[in-house]
Structure formats: structure tokens, C-alpha cells
């Protein structure tokens, strides 16, 4: 019998955890300082010492761009990338200030990475004496179809980016071989470009820094018909390599995470594994929030299916970033992501909420989409507008800013779609309940309880599964009465809950096509 995980155990477990402000605050601020210093340091390019593009640096720049995201979501991997990029900069960067900034940040990342690894080992030492080996019945493995599709899309983007680089590099080599060197005169100096008068035309060139140029100065230019480039600053076509590295890195990360999850399940199913008893409750997003047996939340993990709040066994690696399988009276819950430490108190009682017994006298035309809150609709529209603005803006800029703009635009599209759409659609024989990735078809005949949870409607099934709808513009009592009426009118059939992909994949695919077009054209 496993020993309950108590508040006293939690104090010792948390004592070894790395405070979140270390990697989410100090390291992120250090990255921002180093990155800001690097992009604001003036670069002087001359015909005697031209600024040649570096293809390998463009590939390594993917680690620089991924570091702040991973520091927030996957601190160990983020620290590893930050340390690796700092080492590369120390070995290759010519500017002493930039080399020092990223070198110090890389050193700090390396130290925090070691701290995080040692903290996990210390948490293992805390859980070890209080755990007991248990056997978990084998469960049906989760299919990470959504993440697989995203990984394939990222792989496609990476391949297209590589093709674009090869095409642009070949075209650039052909122009460079055929070009002739001519003299030009600077006629205007802008904020990020200079205008040069050539013998037969006038051209504007984007430059890294305008400090080395002055109106009236003579600059050498390579010309091949309608193509031209400054000798001091050869044209840079290596940006697609950064896109390629980011896309392939994301695809590899998603696949490796899936493999890590499957291996963790196999280790638990293969034989006795250490387990402690915890209280598990679902938050509003359906994640399993782990509590001590006396009710203190300390971690959360997304799981494979809906569940009912109860005491369960946390089996496996109970540490920050570990994979934990939850075994309870109603079966086994498989994690879809690693455990994340820290969670606020859930804004709900331990009970299932108030039973809604009212019955609607009239049923609106079916199917009936549950109307989202007005503020969610407005927020969704603003998020879509922000995404459109960012995509259009991405076509007017160059360099890593394009990736940042497109990543933010994609986040806005997904968040706007989730917030503005109905969380469920009522049909005559069941309800289609939507999550951000999947749509669950819940037959009314399988629903045993219709309850209120604050301003949310909860449908409970005989299996113990629970589906919580998002707050609606329609009062929850009226919505519950309508659900009760449809439940009473539905034919009594022995139907199971079915699931399919929701509308997120077409949305993500459309945005991926738009983002790919922007990257191809810029």
C-alpha cells in the first residue's frame, strides 16, 4: 500500500525545486539584455573588410530564438540551448562586448541547467523512501495525432526553407560570377538603408548600420544587369536556414517528447514502479492537478481523458519535468506532457456542484451552438486582427524579427479561434463538446448528471468522465434546463462517447500556408 503524499512531504519536495524566477526571470532578462545589446551594437562594413553572411551562424541563430520560449516552457532544454549558443558566440564572435554578454548568459544557463538536474535527483530522493512499488494495469496508449501533424507541417516548412535557400544561393552565385565592379555615390542615407547613384541607375540597399556611410561618399558596387549589391555588404540569403533550423528543431522536439512519453508508459507497465497516493482534481482546462492528501496543490499534468476527482496513485517520476502515470478507481490516466510543478488553488469546491433540475419548455432550432461570452467574441476578433497585422508586418521586415512576428501571429490565431467559437453544439441525440484540438460527441443517453460549476455547465457520465463547457452568454441555469430537456427527449440507446479532430487543424494548416508564403517571399 502506497503512503499518502502529505504537506510535510511536499515541503521537503519543494525545498529542492529551483525557483521559477531564476529561469523565467533572471535568465530571460539576461537573454533580453544580451540580445538587445547585440542588435544595437553598430557594425561597420567596408569594401576592405566586408560583412559576409555566415550560413552556419544563421543555423545556430535558431538556438538563440528558441532559448526564451524554452526557458519558459522547458527550462532544462532552454538552459542547454542558451549555454550552447553562448559557447558558439565565445568561439566565433569578433565583438568583445557581444562575446562577453552571451558568454556570461551561457555560463549562467549552464549553471542553472546543472541546478535543475540536481534538483530533480533531490526530489527523487525525497519521494523514494515514501513510495511503494505498485503494478499498473496496461492502458491503451495515447495517439499524439495532433502533435504528429504539427511535426509534419514543421518538417515541410523546414524542407521548403532549405529549398528556398538553395535556389537563392545558386542564383546569387550566378550573379556574383557574372557581376562587374563599378563605382557608386551615396545620395541619401536612411534609417536602415542607403541610396547609391550608379552610372546607369540609382539603387537603394538595406545595410546593417548606416554609420559608415555619408552623402557624397564613393562606394564600390557589383552589378549584373538589373541585379546589384554593395561590395561591403554582400546580399544575405541565409535567413531561410534559420527558418529551417527552427522548424526542424520544433518537429524533432515534438517527436522526441512523444517518444519520451511512450517510453515512460512502457517503464511503468513493464513492472512494479514507485508510487505515492495523491489527491487529483481537474482544472478548467481538464488538466490533472496533483494535491497532497490534505488538499494542497503542487503540480499539474495534462492527461489522456476526462476523469472524476479522487485519490489516485502517482506512479513513475514524480519530479519537475518527469512523466507521471495516474492510477485510480476508474482506470489509468496517461500523461500527454511532463509534470509541471506549481499550481494555484482551484476556484471550485470538492463537490461536483449544484444539480440543475429545471426543464426548458421550448427547444430552440437544432443544432444549437452554445453562444460564447460577448467579451470572448470581441477578444477573438481583436486577436485575429492582431494576427493579420503581424503577418502583413512580417512582409516588410527581414531577419529574425520575421520569425517572432509569425510565431506571435500564429499564437493569436489559435487563441482567437479557441475563444470566439462555441464551446459546444447541442443536437437532438447528443452534444458536441469542443476542446482546442478535439471534438467529443457525447450522447444524451450517456449523461447521468447535469450540474453547475460556478458559471460553467458540467455534463457527467456514468463512466465518471466529466465535460465542462466554457462560460456562455446564456445563463447557466437556462443552458442546463435546455440540456435537461434534450436529455429527457433523447431516445434511450447504449451509445459511447466518440471523438474526432476539431477545427484547429484546418486553422493551423491555413496559417502555416500563409506563414510559408510570407517566408518564401521575404
Short mmCIF file of C-alpha atoms in Angstrom, two decimals:
data_model
loop_
_atom_site.label_atom_id
_atom_site.label_comp_id
_atom_site.label_asym_id
_atom_site.label_seq_id
_atom_site.Cartn_x
_atom_site.Cartn_y
_atom_site.Cartn_z
CA UNK A 1 0.00 0.00 0.00
CA UNK A 2 1.45 3.37 -1.02
CA UNK A 3 1.92 6.02 1.57
CA UNK A 4 -0.08 9.26 1.19
CA UNK A 5 1.86 12.31 0.00
CA UNK A 6 1.35 14.88 2.77
CA UNK A 7 2.07 18.57 3.23
CA UNK A 8 5.19 17.68 5.24
CA UNK A 9 6.47 15.58 2.33
CA UNK A 10 5.66 18.43 -0.04
CA UNK A 11 7.73 20.92 1.98
CA UNK A 12 10.78 18.68 1.63
CA UNK A 13 9.98 18.05 -2.06
CA UNK A 14 9.61 21.78 -2.82
CA UNK A 15 12.74 22.70 -0.86
CA UNK A 16 14.86 21.24 -3.66
CA UNK A 17 12.95 22.85 -6.54
CA UNK A 18 14.64 25.64 -8.50
CA UNK A 19 12.58 28.84 -8.03
CA UNK A 20 10.77 29.76 -11.24
CA UNK A 21 12.05 33.34 -11.05
CA UNK A 22 15.57 32.04 -11.71
CA UNK A 23 14.88 30.81 -15.24
CA UNK A 24 11.68 32.74 -16.00
CA UNK A 25 13.05 35.99 -14.61
CA UNK A 26 16.82 36.25 -14.29
CA UNK A 27 17.79 34.17 -17.32
CA UNK A 28 15.08 35.71 -19.52
CA UNK A 29 16.17 39.19 -18.51
CA UNK A 30 19.79 38.25 -19.21
CA UNK A 31 18.83 36.93 -22.64
CA UNK A 32 16.94 40.14 -23.38
CA UNK A 33 19.92 42.27 -22.34
CA UNK A 34 22.39 40.24 -24.42
CA UNK A 35 20.10 40.15 -27.46
CA UNK A 36 19.31 43.87 -27.19
CA UNK A 37 22.99 44.72 -26.84
CA UNK A 38 23.88 42.60 -29.87
CA UNK A 39 21.30 44.08 -32.23
CA UNK A 40 22.04 47.67 -31.15
CA UNK A 41 25.83 47.39 -31.42
CA UNK A 42 26.85 49.23 -34.61
CA UNK A 43 28.55 47.16 -37.28
CA UNK A 44 30.96 48.85 -39.68
CA UNK A 45 31.34 47.19 -43.08
CA UNK A 46 33.89 48.36 -45.65
CA UNK A 47 34.98 47.13 -49.06
CA UNK A 48 38.34 46.14 -47.48
CA UNK A 49 36.59 44.22 -44.66
CA UNK A 50 33.15 43.24 -45.99
CA UNK A 51 30.45 41.72 -43.79
CA UNK A 52 30.00 38.32 -45.40
CA UNK A 53 26.89 36.31 -44.42
CA UNK A 54 27.59 33.26 -42.26
CA UNK A 55 25.39 30.26 -43.13
CA UNK A 56 26.39 28.31 -40.01
CA UNK A 57 25.63 31.28 -37.76
CA UNK A 58 22.17 31.52 -39.33
CA UNK A 59 21.56 27.89 -38.40
CA UNK A 60 22.83 28.38 -34.84
CA UNK A 61 20.66 31.51 -34.51
CA UNK A 62 17.69 29.14 -34.18
CA UNK A 63 19.01 28.23 -30.72
CA UNK A 64 19.11 31.93 -29.84
CA UNK A 65 15.48 32.45 -30.87
CA UNK A 66 14.25 29.27 -29.17
CA UNK A 67 16.01 29.95 -25.85
CA UNK A 68 13.46 32.38 -24.29
CA UNK A 69 10.49 30.20 -25.30
CA UNK A 70 12.06 27.05 -23.89
CA UNK A 71 13.24 28.79 -20.72
CA UNK A 72 9.56 29.42 -20.01
CA UNK A 73 8.22 26.03 -21.09
CA UNK A 74 11.13 23.55 -20.89
CA UNK A 75 13.77 25.13 -18.64
CA UNK A 76 16.36 22.32 -18.87
CA UNK A 77 16.34 22.33 -22.67
CA UNK A 78 16.21 26.15 -22.75
CA UNK A 79 19.26 26.35 -20.48
CA UNK A 80 21.10 23.83 -22.67
CA UNK A 81 20.42 25.87 -25.82
CA UNK A 82 21.39 29.11 -24.07
CA UNK A 83 24.65 27.56 -22.89
CA UNK A 84 25.38 26.14 -26.34
CA UNK A 85 24.78 29.43 -28.12
CA UNK A 86 26.91 31.26 -25.58
CA UNK A 87 29.77 28.84 -26.27
CA UNK A 88 29.43 29.35 -30.04
CA UNK A 89 29.50 33.13 -29.60
CA UNK A 90 32.57 32.93 -27.38
CA UNK A 91 34.38 30.99 -30.11
CA UNK A 92 33.21 32.89 -33.21
CA UNK A 93 32.11 36.45 -32.34
CA UNK A 94 34.58 39.22 -33.10
CA UNK A 95 32.98 41.95 -30.98
CA UNK A 96 34.23 41.68 -27.39
CA UNK A 97 31.07 43.17 -25.87
CA UNK A 98 28.73 40.74 -27.62
CA UNK A 99 31.06 37.85 -26.84
CA UNK A 100 31.09 38.79 -23.16
CA UNK A 101 27.29 39.30 -22.97
CA UNK A 102 26.37 35.94 -24.49
CA UNK A 103 29.26 34.20 -22.78
CA UNK A 104 28.06 35.27 -19.34
CA UNK A 105 24.47 34.36 -20.24
CA UNK A 106 25.60 30.95 -21.48
CA UNK A 107 27.56 30.36 -18.28
CA UNK A 108 24.51 31.28 -16.18
CA UNK A 109 22.37 28.91 -18.29
CA UNK A 110 24.85 26.08 -17.78
CA UNK A 111 24.87 26.58 -14.00
CA UNK A 112 21.06 26.69 -13.81
CA UNK A 113 20.84 23.56 -16.00
CA UNK A 114 23.06 21.69 -13.56
CA UNK A 115 20.96 23.04 -10.70
CA UNK A 116 17.75 21.81 -12.36
CA UNK A 117 19.17 18.35 -12.95
CA UNK A 118 20.41 18.07 -9.36
CA UNK A 119 17.04 19.36 -8.07
CA UNK A 120 15.25 16.52 -9.89
CA UNK A 121 17.62 14.00 -8.31
CA UNK A 122 16.97 15.50 -4.88
CA UNK A 123 13.20 15.24 -5.45
CA UNK A 124 13.71 11.58 -6.36
CA UNK A 125 15.49 11.10 -3.03
CA UNK A 126 12.55 12.66 -1.21
CA UNK A 127 9.91 10.54 -2.96
CA UNK A 128 11.92 7.30 -2.83
CA UNK A 129 11.55 6.48 0.91
CA UNK A 130 7.82 7.28 0.99
CA UNK A 131 6.90 5.43 -2.21
CA UNK A 132 5.95 1.80 -2.65
CA UNK A 133 6.29 -0.34 -5.78
CA UNK A 134 2.96 -0.98 -7.50
CA UNK A 135 1.87 -2.61 -10.72
CA UNK A 136 -0.30 -0.54 -13.04
CA UNK A 137 -2.71 -2.28 -15.41
CA UNK A 138 -1.78 -1.70 -19.04
CA UNK A 139 -3.80 1.07 -20.67
CA UNK A 140 -4.44 1.93 -24.30
CA UNK A 141 -1.59 4.17 -25.47
CA UNK A 142 -2.43 7.74 -26.43
CA UNK A 143 -2.06 8.63 -30.09
CA UNK A 144 -0.41 12.04 -30.40
CA UNK A 145 -2.01 12.64 -33.79
CA UNK A 146 -2.26 16.40 -33.37
CA UNK A 147 1.38 16.79 -32.42
CA UNK A 148 2.37 14.43 -35.23
CA UNK A 149 0.53 16.59 -37.77
CA UNK A 150 2.19 19.73 -36.41
CA UNK A 151 5.58 17.99 -36.56
CA UNK A 152 4.96 17.02 -40.18
CA UNK A 153 3.96 20.60 -41.01
CA UNK A 154 7.13 21.87 -39.37
CA UNK A 155 9.13 19.31 -41.32
CA UNK A 156 7.51 20.53 -44.54
CA UNK A 157 8.28 24.16 -43.67
CA UNK A 158 11.88 23.22 -42.93
CA UNK A 159 12.29 21.42 -46.25
CA UNK A 160 10.73 24.33 -48.16
CA UNK A 161 13.03 26.77 -46.36
CA UNK A 162 16.06 24.68 -47.32
CA UNK A 163 14.89 24.58 -50.95
CA UNK A 164 14.45 28.36 -50.95
CA UNK A 165 17.96 28.84 -49.57
CA UNK A 166 19.47 26.56 -52.21
CA UNK A 167 17.59 28.34 -55.00
CA UNK A 168 18.55 31.81 -53.72
CA UNK A 169 22.17 30.80 -53.08
CA UNK A 170 22.50 29.35 -56.58
CA UNK A 171 21.03 32.47 -58.14
CA UNK A 172 23.32 34.65 -56.01
CA UNK A 173 26.40 32.67 -57.06
CA UNK A 174 25.47 33.08 -60.72
CA UNK A 175 25.09 36.85 -60.32
CA UNK A 176 28.32 37.12 -58.32
CA UNK A 177 30.31 35.31 -61.04
CA UNK A 178 28.84 37.42 -63.85
CA UNK A 179 28.85 40.78 -61.99
CA UNK A 180 31.27 43.64 -62.70
CA UNK A 181 32.52 46.08 -60.11
CA UNK A 182 31.54 49.73 -60.63
CA UNK A 183 31.78 52.87 -58.54
CA UNK A 184 28.74 54.48 -56.96
CA UNK A 185 28.00 57.64 -54.99
CA UNK A 186 25.80 57.77 -51.89
CA UNK A 187 22.97 60.24 -52.47
CA UNK A 188 20.83 59.58 -49.37
CA UNK A 189 21.19 57.82 -46.03
CA UNK A 190 18.02 56.47 -44.44
CA UNK A 191 17.44 54.80 -41.08
CA UNK A 192 18.31 51.32 -42.32
CA UNK A 193 19.27 51.83 -45.97
CA UNK A 194 21.37 53.95 -48.29
CA UNK A 195 20.63 55.18 -51.80
CA UNK A 196 23.50 54.92 -54.28
CA UNK A 197 23.74 56.56 -57.72
CA UNK A 198 25.28 54.19 -60.25
CA UNK A 199 26.49 55.04 -63.76
CA UNK A 200 23.25 53.79 -65.32
CA UNK A 201 20.70 53.89 -62.47
CA UNK A 202 20.01 54.65 -58.81
CA UNK A 203 19.55 51.85 -56.26
CA UNK A 204 18.60 51.60 -52.59
CA UNK A 205 20.36 48.97 -50.43
CA UNK A 206 19.49 47.73 -46.96
CA UNK A 207 22.53 47.92 -44.68
CA UNK A 208 23.42 46.62 -41.23
CA UNK A 209 24.40 50.08 -40.00
CA UNK A 210 24.35 53.47 -41.69
CA UNK A 211 27.18 54.89 -39.57
CA UNK A 212 29.83 54.03 -42.16
CA UNK A 213 28.02 55.86 -44.97
CA UNK A 214 27.76 59.57 -45.72
CA UNK A 215 26.14 61.52 -48.54
CA UNK A 216 28.66 62.06 -51.33
CA UNK A 217 30.87 59.11 -50.34
CA UNK A 218 32.08 56.72 -53.03
CA UNK A 219 31.19 53.04 -52.55
CA UNK A 220 32.01 50.08 -54.84
CA UNK A 221 29.03 48.08 -56.14
CA UNK A 222 28.77 44.77 -58.02
CA UNK A 223 26.31 44.98 -60.93
CA UNK A 224 24.89 42.29 -63.20
CA UNK A 225 22.18 43.81 -65.36
CA UNK A 226 19.29 44.69 -63.05
CA UNK A 227 20.95 42.99 -60.08
CA UNK A 228 23.31 44.87 -57.75
CA UNK A 229 24.87 44.56 -54.29
CA UNK A 230 27.30 46.56 -52.18
CA UNK A 231 30.80 45.15 -52.11
CA UNK A 232 31.00 45.97 -48.40
CA UNK A 233 27.76 44.14 -47.63
CA UNK A 234 27.10 41.16 -49.92
CA UNK A 235 23.48 40.12 -50.14
CA UNK A 236 22.40 37.81 -47.30
CA UNK A 237 20.19 34.88 -48.37
CA UNK A 238 20.85 32.74 -45.29
CA UNK A 239 17.69 33.66 -43.36
CA UNK A 240 15.79 30.58 -44.69
CA UNK A 241 18.42 28.49 -42.91
CA UNK A 242 17.24 29.97 -39.60
CA UNK A 243 13.65 29.13 -40.54
CA UNK A 244 14.77 25.63 -41.48
CA UNK A 245 16.60 25.10 -38.18
CA UNK A 246 13.68 26.41 -36.10
CA UNK A 247 11.13 24.27 -37.98
CA UNK A 248 13.19 21.09 -37.92
CA UNK A 249 14.09 21.67 -34.28
CA UNK A 250 10.40 22.04 -33.37
CA UNK A 251 9.50 18.90 -35.32
CA UNK A 252 12.27 16.96 -33.59
CA UNK A 253 11.21 18.31 -30.18
CA UNK A 254 7.60 17.21 -30.68
CA UNK A 255 8.57 13.73 -31.83
CA UNK A 256 11.17 13.24 -29.10
CA UNK A 257 8.65 14.31 -26.48
CA UNK A 258 6.17 11.74 -27.78
CA UNK A 259 8.84 9.05 -27.68
CA UNK A 260 9.79 10.05 -24.13
CA UNK A 261 6.15 9.76 -23.06
CA UNK A 262 5.73 6.33 -24.63
CA UNK A 263 8.94 5.07 -23.03
CA UNK A 264 7.78 6.37 -19.65
CA UNK A 265 4.49 4.49 -20.00
CA UNK A 266 6.32 1.32 -21.03
CA UNK A 267 8.56 1.51 -17.96
CA UNK A 268 5.51 1.82 -15.72
CA UNK A 269 3.62 -1.01 -17.46
CA UNK A 270 6.69 -3.30 -17.56
CA UNK A 271 6.83 -3.97 -13.81
CA UNK A 272 6.49 -2.53 -10.31
CA UNK A 273 7.13 1.24 -10.23
CA UNK A 274 7.37 3.67 -7.29
CA UNK A 275 4.07 5.33 -6.38
CA UNK A 276 2.61 7.66 -3.78
CA UNK A 277 -1.02 8.47 -3.07
CA UNK A 278 -2.20 11.97 -4.05
CA UNK A 279 -5.48 13.81 -4.48
CA UNK A 280 -6.17 14.59 -8.15
CA UNK A 281 -8.64 17.20 -9.34
CA UNK A 282 -9.40 18.59 -12.78
CA UNK A 283 -8.92 22.28 -13.51
CA UNK A 284 -10.99 24.24 -16.05
CA UNK A 285 -8.74 23.10 -18.90
CA UNK A 286 -9.11 19.43 -18.00
CA UNK A 287 -5.58 19.04 -16.66
CA UNK A 288 -4.95 16.83 -13.66
CA UNK A 289 -3.88 18.96 -10.72
CA UNK A 290 -1.97 16.96 -8.11
CA UNK A 291 -2.63 17.80 -4.45
CA UNK A 292 -1.30 16.44 -1.24
CA UNK A 293 -3.83 14.23 0.53
CA UNK A 294 -4.65 17.19 2.77
CA UNK A 295 -5.57 19.38 -0.21
CA UNK A 296 -2.53 21.49 -1.15
CA UNK A 297 -1.92 21.71 -4.95
CA UNK A 298 1.68 21.37 -6.08
CA UNK A 299 1.82 20.28 -9.75
CA UNK A 300 -0.27 19.72 -12.87
CA UNK A 301 -0.13 17.47 -15.90
CA UNK A 302 -2.38 17.10 -18.99
CA UNK A 303 -3.86 13.62 -19.20
CA UNK A 304 -5.33 11.35 -21.84
CA UNK A 305 -9.04 11.59 -20.97
CA UNK A 306 -11.58 13.27 -18.68
CA UNK A 307 -11.75 11.93 -15.14
CA UNK A 308 -13.53 12.35 -11.83
CA UNK A 309 -11.79 13.93 -8.86
CA UNK A 310 -10.49 11.27 -6.49
CA UNK A 311 -7.46 9.93 -4.68
CA UNK A 312 -5.07 8.25 -7.09
CA UNK A 313 -1.60 6.75 -7.22
CA UNK A 314 1.06 8.92 -8.85
CA UNK A 315 3.29 6.30 -10.47
CA UNK A 316 6.65 6.97 -12.06
CA UNK A 317 8.89 10.03 -11.98
CA UNK A 318 7.32 12.47 -9.50
CA UNK A 319 9.61 15.42 -10.16
CA UNK A 320 9.55 18.67 -12.13
CA UNK A 321 9.71 17.58 -15.77
CA UNK A 322 9.06 13.91 -15.03
CA UNK A 323 6.37 11.66 -16.51
CA UNK A 324 3.71 10.54 -14.01
CA UNK A 325 1.02 7.95 -14.70
CA UNK A 326 -2.10 8.33 -12.53
CA UNK A 327 -3.87 5.15 -11.47
CA UNK A 328 -7.30 5.48 -9.87
CA UNK A 329 -10.52 3.57 -9.25
CA UNK A 330 -11.82 4.38 -12.75
CA UNK A 331 -8.69 3.34 -14.62
CA UNK A 332 -5.35 4.72 -15.68
CA UNK A 333 -4.68 8.30 -16.80
CA UNK A 334 -1.70 8.63 -19.12
CA UNK A 335 0.19 11.94 -19.19
CA UNK A 336 0.47 13.75 -22.51
CA UNK A 337 3.16 16.14 -21.24
CA UNK A 338 5.71 16.09 -18.43
CA UNK A 339 4.77 17.19 -14.92
CA UNK A 340 4.91 20.92 -14.28
CA UNK A 341 5.45 22.00 -10.69
CA UNK A 342 3.42 24.79 -9.11
CA UNK A 343 -0.31 25.38 -9.41
CA UNK A 344 -2.76 27.84 -7.91
CA UNK A 345 -5.68 26.76 -5.74
CA UNK A 346 -8.57 25.64 -7.92
CA UNK A 347 -11.53 28.06 -7.76
CA UNK A 348 -14.08 25.33 -7.07
CA UNK A 349 -15.30 23.13 -4.23
CA UNK A 350 -14.53 19.44 -3.80
CA UNK A 351 -18.15 18.58 -4.60
CA UNK A 352 -19.43 18.19 -8.15
CA UNK A 353 -21.56 21.32 -7.95
CA UNK A 354 -25.28 22.07 -7.89
CA UNK A 355 -27.57 19.70 -9.79
CA UNK A 356 -29.69 21.59 -12.36
CA UNK A 357 -33.21 20.12 -12.36
CA UNK A 358 -35.15 22.71 -14.35
CA UNK A 359 -36.53 21.73 -17.76
CA UNK A 360 -36.86 24.12 -20.70
CA UNK A 361 -40.40 24.38 -22.07
CA UNK A 362 -39.19 25.19 -25.60
CA UNK A 363 -36.27 23.82 -27.52
CA UNK A 364 -34.56 26.23 -29.97
CA UNK A 365 -33.88 25.12 -33.54
CA UNK A 366 -31.27 22.38 -33.56
CA UNK A 367 -28.33 22.14 -33.81
CA UNK A 368 -27.91 24.86 -31.15
CA UNK A 369 -24.40 26.36 -30.74
CA UNK A 370 -23.80 27.42 -27.14
CA UNK A 371 -23.11 31.16 -27.53
CA UNK A 372 -19.73 32.27 -26.10
CA UNK A 373 -19.45 35.34 -23.90
CA UNK A 374 -19.53 38.64 -25.70
CA UNK A 375 -16.10 39.58 -24.36
CA UNK A 376 -14.67 36.33 -25.74
CA UNK A 377 -16.08 37.08 -29.19
CA UNK A 378 -14.63 40.60 -29.11
CA UNK A 379 -11.30 39.28 -27.84
CA UNK A 380 -11.26 36.70 -30.63
CA UNK A 381 -11.82 39.39 -33.26
CA UNK A 382 -9.03 41.54 -31.83
CA UNK A 383 -6.69 38.55 -31.76
CA UNK A 384 -7.45 37.76 -35.41
CA UNK A 385 -6.88 41.43 -36.29
CA UNK A 386 -3.56 41.37 -34.42
CA UNK A 387 -2.57 38.20 -36.30
CA UNK A 388 -3.38 39.83 -39.64
CA UNK A 389 -1.40 42.94 -38.67
CA UNK A 390 1.60 40.82 -37.67
CA UNK A 391 1.51 38.76 -40.88
CA UNK A 392 1.33 41.88 -43.03
CA UNK A 393 4.08 43.47 -40.95
CA UNK A 394 6.25 40.37 -41.37
CA UNK A 395 6.34 41.00 -45.13
CA UNK A 396 8.03 44.38 -44.59
CA UNK A 397 10.88 43.31 -42.29
CA UNK A 398 13.86 41.00 -42.51
CA UNK A 399 15.86 38.76 -40.23
CA UNK A 400 14.79 37.02 -37.01
CA UNK A 401 12.01 39.59 -36.47
CA UNK A 402 10.03 37.76 -39.17
CA UNK A 403 10.01 34.54 -37.15
CA UNK A 404 9.00 36.38 -33.98
CA UNK A 405 6.14 38.14 -35.80
CA UNK A 406 4.86 34.94 -37.41
CA UNK A 407 5.11 32.93 -34.17
CA UNK A 408 3.14 35.62 -32.32
CA UNK A 409 0.60 35.77 -35.16
CA UNK A 410 0.10 32.00 -35.00
CA UNK A 411 -0.46 32.19 -31.25
CA UNK A 412 -3.04 34.96 -31.78
CA UNK A 413 -4.85 32.93 -34.46
CA UNK A 414 -5.10 29.85 -32.25
CA UNK A 415 -6.14 31.82 -29.14
CA UNK A 416 -8.71 33.84 -31.12
CA UNK A 417 -10.21 30.71 -32.65
CA UNK A 418 -10.48 28.97 -29.28
CA UNK A 419 -12.07 31.96 -27.53
CA UNK A 420 -14.55 33.09 -30.20
CA UNK A 421 -16.13 29.77 -31.16
CA UNK A 422 -18.96 27.98 -29.28
CA UNK A 423 -17.62 25.52 -26.72
CA UNK A 424 -20.39 23.03 -27.56
CA UNK A 425 -23.22 22.40 -30.00
CA UNK A 426 -26.42 20.76 -28.77
CA UNK A 427 -28.05 18.20 -31.08
CA UNK A 428 -31.20 16.15 -30.63
CA UNK A 429 -29.30 12.98 -29.74
CA UNK A 430 -26.21 14.43 -28.06
CA UNK A 431 -23.81 17.32 -27.52
CA UNK A 432 -20.64 18.05 -29.47
CA UNK A 433 -18.20 19.34 -26.85
CA UNK A 434 -15.14 21.05 -28.25
CA UNK A 435 -11.66 21.25 -26.84
CA UNK A 436 -8.87 23.19 -28.52
CA UNK A 437 -7.85 20.10 -30.52
CA UNK A 438 -10.71 17.56 -30.47
CA UNK A 439 -14.49 17.40 -30.58
CA UNK A 440 -16.25 14.89 -28.31
CA UNK A 441 -19.65 13.55 -29.32
CA UNK A 442 -21.48 12.96 -26.01
CA UNK A 443 -24.83 11.11 -26.35
CA UNK A 444 -27.54 12.43 -24.06
CA UNK A 445 -28.31 8.84 -23.09
CA UNK A 446 -24.81 8.54 -21.58
CA UNK A 447 -25.22 11.68 -19.42
CA UNK A 448 -26.19 10.93 -15.82
CA UNK A 449 -25.87 14.38 -14.25
CA UNK A 450 -26.16 17.97 -15.43
CA UNK A 451 -24.56 20.32 -12.91
CA UNK A 452 -23.49 23.90 -12.36
CA UNK A 453 -19.86 24.74 -11.56
CA UNK A 454 -19.92 28.50 -11.00
CA UNK A 455 -20.79 29.97 -14.39
CA UNK A 456 -20.00 26.73 -16.23
CA UNK A 457 -22.20 23.80 -17.20
CA UNK A 458 -20.87 20.32 -16.37
CA UNK A 459 -22.04 17.11 -18.05
CA UNK A 460 -21.20 13.99 -16.05
CA UNK A 461 -21.29 10.48 -17.48
CA UNK A 462 -21.83 7.11 -15.84
CA UNK A 463 -18.18 6.24 -16.55
CA UNK A 464 -17.09 9.14 -14.32
CA UNK A 465 -15.98 11.31 -17.24
CA UNK A 466 -16.83 14.98 -16.91
CA UNK A 467 -17.19 17.57 -19.68
CA UNK A 468 -17.09 21.22 -18.61
CA UNK A 469 -18.36 23.86 -21.02
CA UNK A 470 -16.86 27.34 -21.20
CA UNK A 471 -18.88 30.25 -19.72
CA UNK A 472 -21.71 31.18 -22.07
CA UNK A 473 -23.66 34.32 -22.91
CA UNK A 474 -26.78 32.36 -21.95
CA UNK A 475 -27.29 31.95 -18.16
CA UNK A 476 -26.05 28.59 -16.95
CA UNK A 477 -29.44 27.75 -15.40
CA UNK A 478 -31.20 28.22 -18.77
CA UNK A 479 -28.49 26.27 -20.55
CA UNK A 480 -28.79 23.46 -18.02
CA UNK A 481 -32.58 23.42 -18.42
CA UNK A 482 -32.19 23.12 -22.19
CA UNK A 483 -29.69 20.28 -21.78
CA UNK A 484 -32.07 18.55 -19.35
CA UNK A 485 -34.95 18.85 -21.85
CA UNK A 486 -32.87 17.38 -24.67
CA UNK A 487 -31.67 14.64 -22.32
CA UNK A 488 -35.27 13.69 -21.45
CA UNK A 489 -36.39 13.70 -25.10
CA UNK A 490 -33.41 11.70 -26.40
CA UNK A 491 -34.02 8.03 -27.18
CA UNK A 492 -32.53 5.56 -24.71
CA UNK A 493 -29.60 3.97 -26.54
CA UNK A 494 -26.37 2.36 -25.41
CA UNK A 495 -24.01 4.75 -27.21
CA UNK A 496 -20.44 5.57 -26.24
CA UNK A 497 -18.61 8.86 -26.40
CA UNK A 498 -16.81 9.28 -29.71
CA UNK A 499 -14.09 11.75 -30.59
CA UNK A 500 -12.65 13.32 -33.70
CA UNK A 501 -10.37 16.19 -34.57
CA UNK A 502 -11.90 19.61 -34.18
CA UNK A 503 -11.44 22.65 -36.37
CA UNK A 504 -7.97 23.57 -35.15
CA UNK A 505 -6.10 21.59 -37.80
CA UNK A 506 -7.60 23.45 -40.80
CA UNK A 507 -6.92 26.72 -38.98
CA UNK A 508 -3.31 25.75 -38.27
CA UNK A 509 -2.85 24.46 -41.83
CA UNK A 510 -4.20 27.67 -43.38
CA UNK A 511 -1.95 29.77 -41.18
CA UNK A 512 1.04 27.55 -41.93
CA UNK A 513 0.44 28.08 -45.66
CA UNK A 514 0.19 31.85 -45.15
CA UNK A 515 3.32 31.89 -42.98
CA UNK A 516 5.18 29.75 -45.53
CA UNK A 517 4.21 32.17 -48.28
CA UNK A 518 5.50 35.11 -46.23
CA UNK A 519 8.78 33.33 -45.54
CA UNK A 520 9.13 32.37 -49.21
CA UNK A 521 8.52 35.91 -50.46
CA UNK A 522 10.60 37.83 -47.90
#
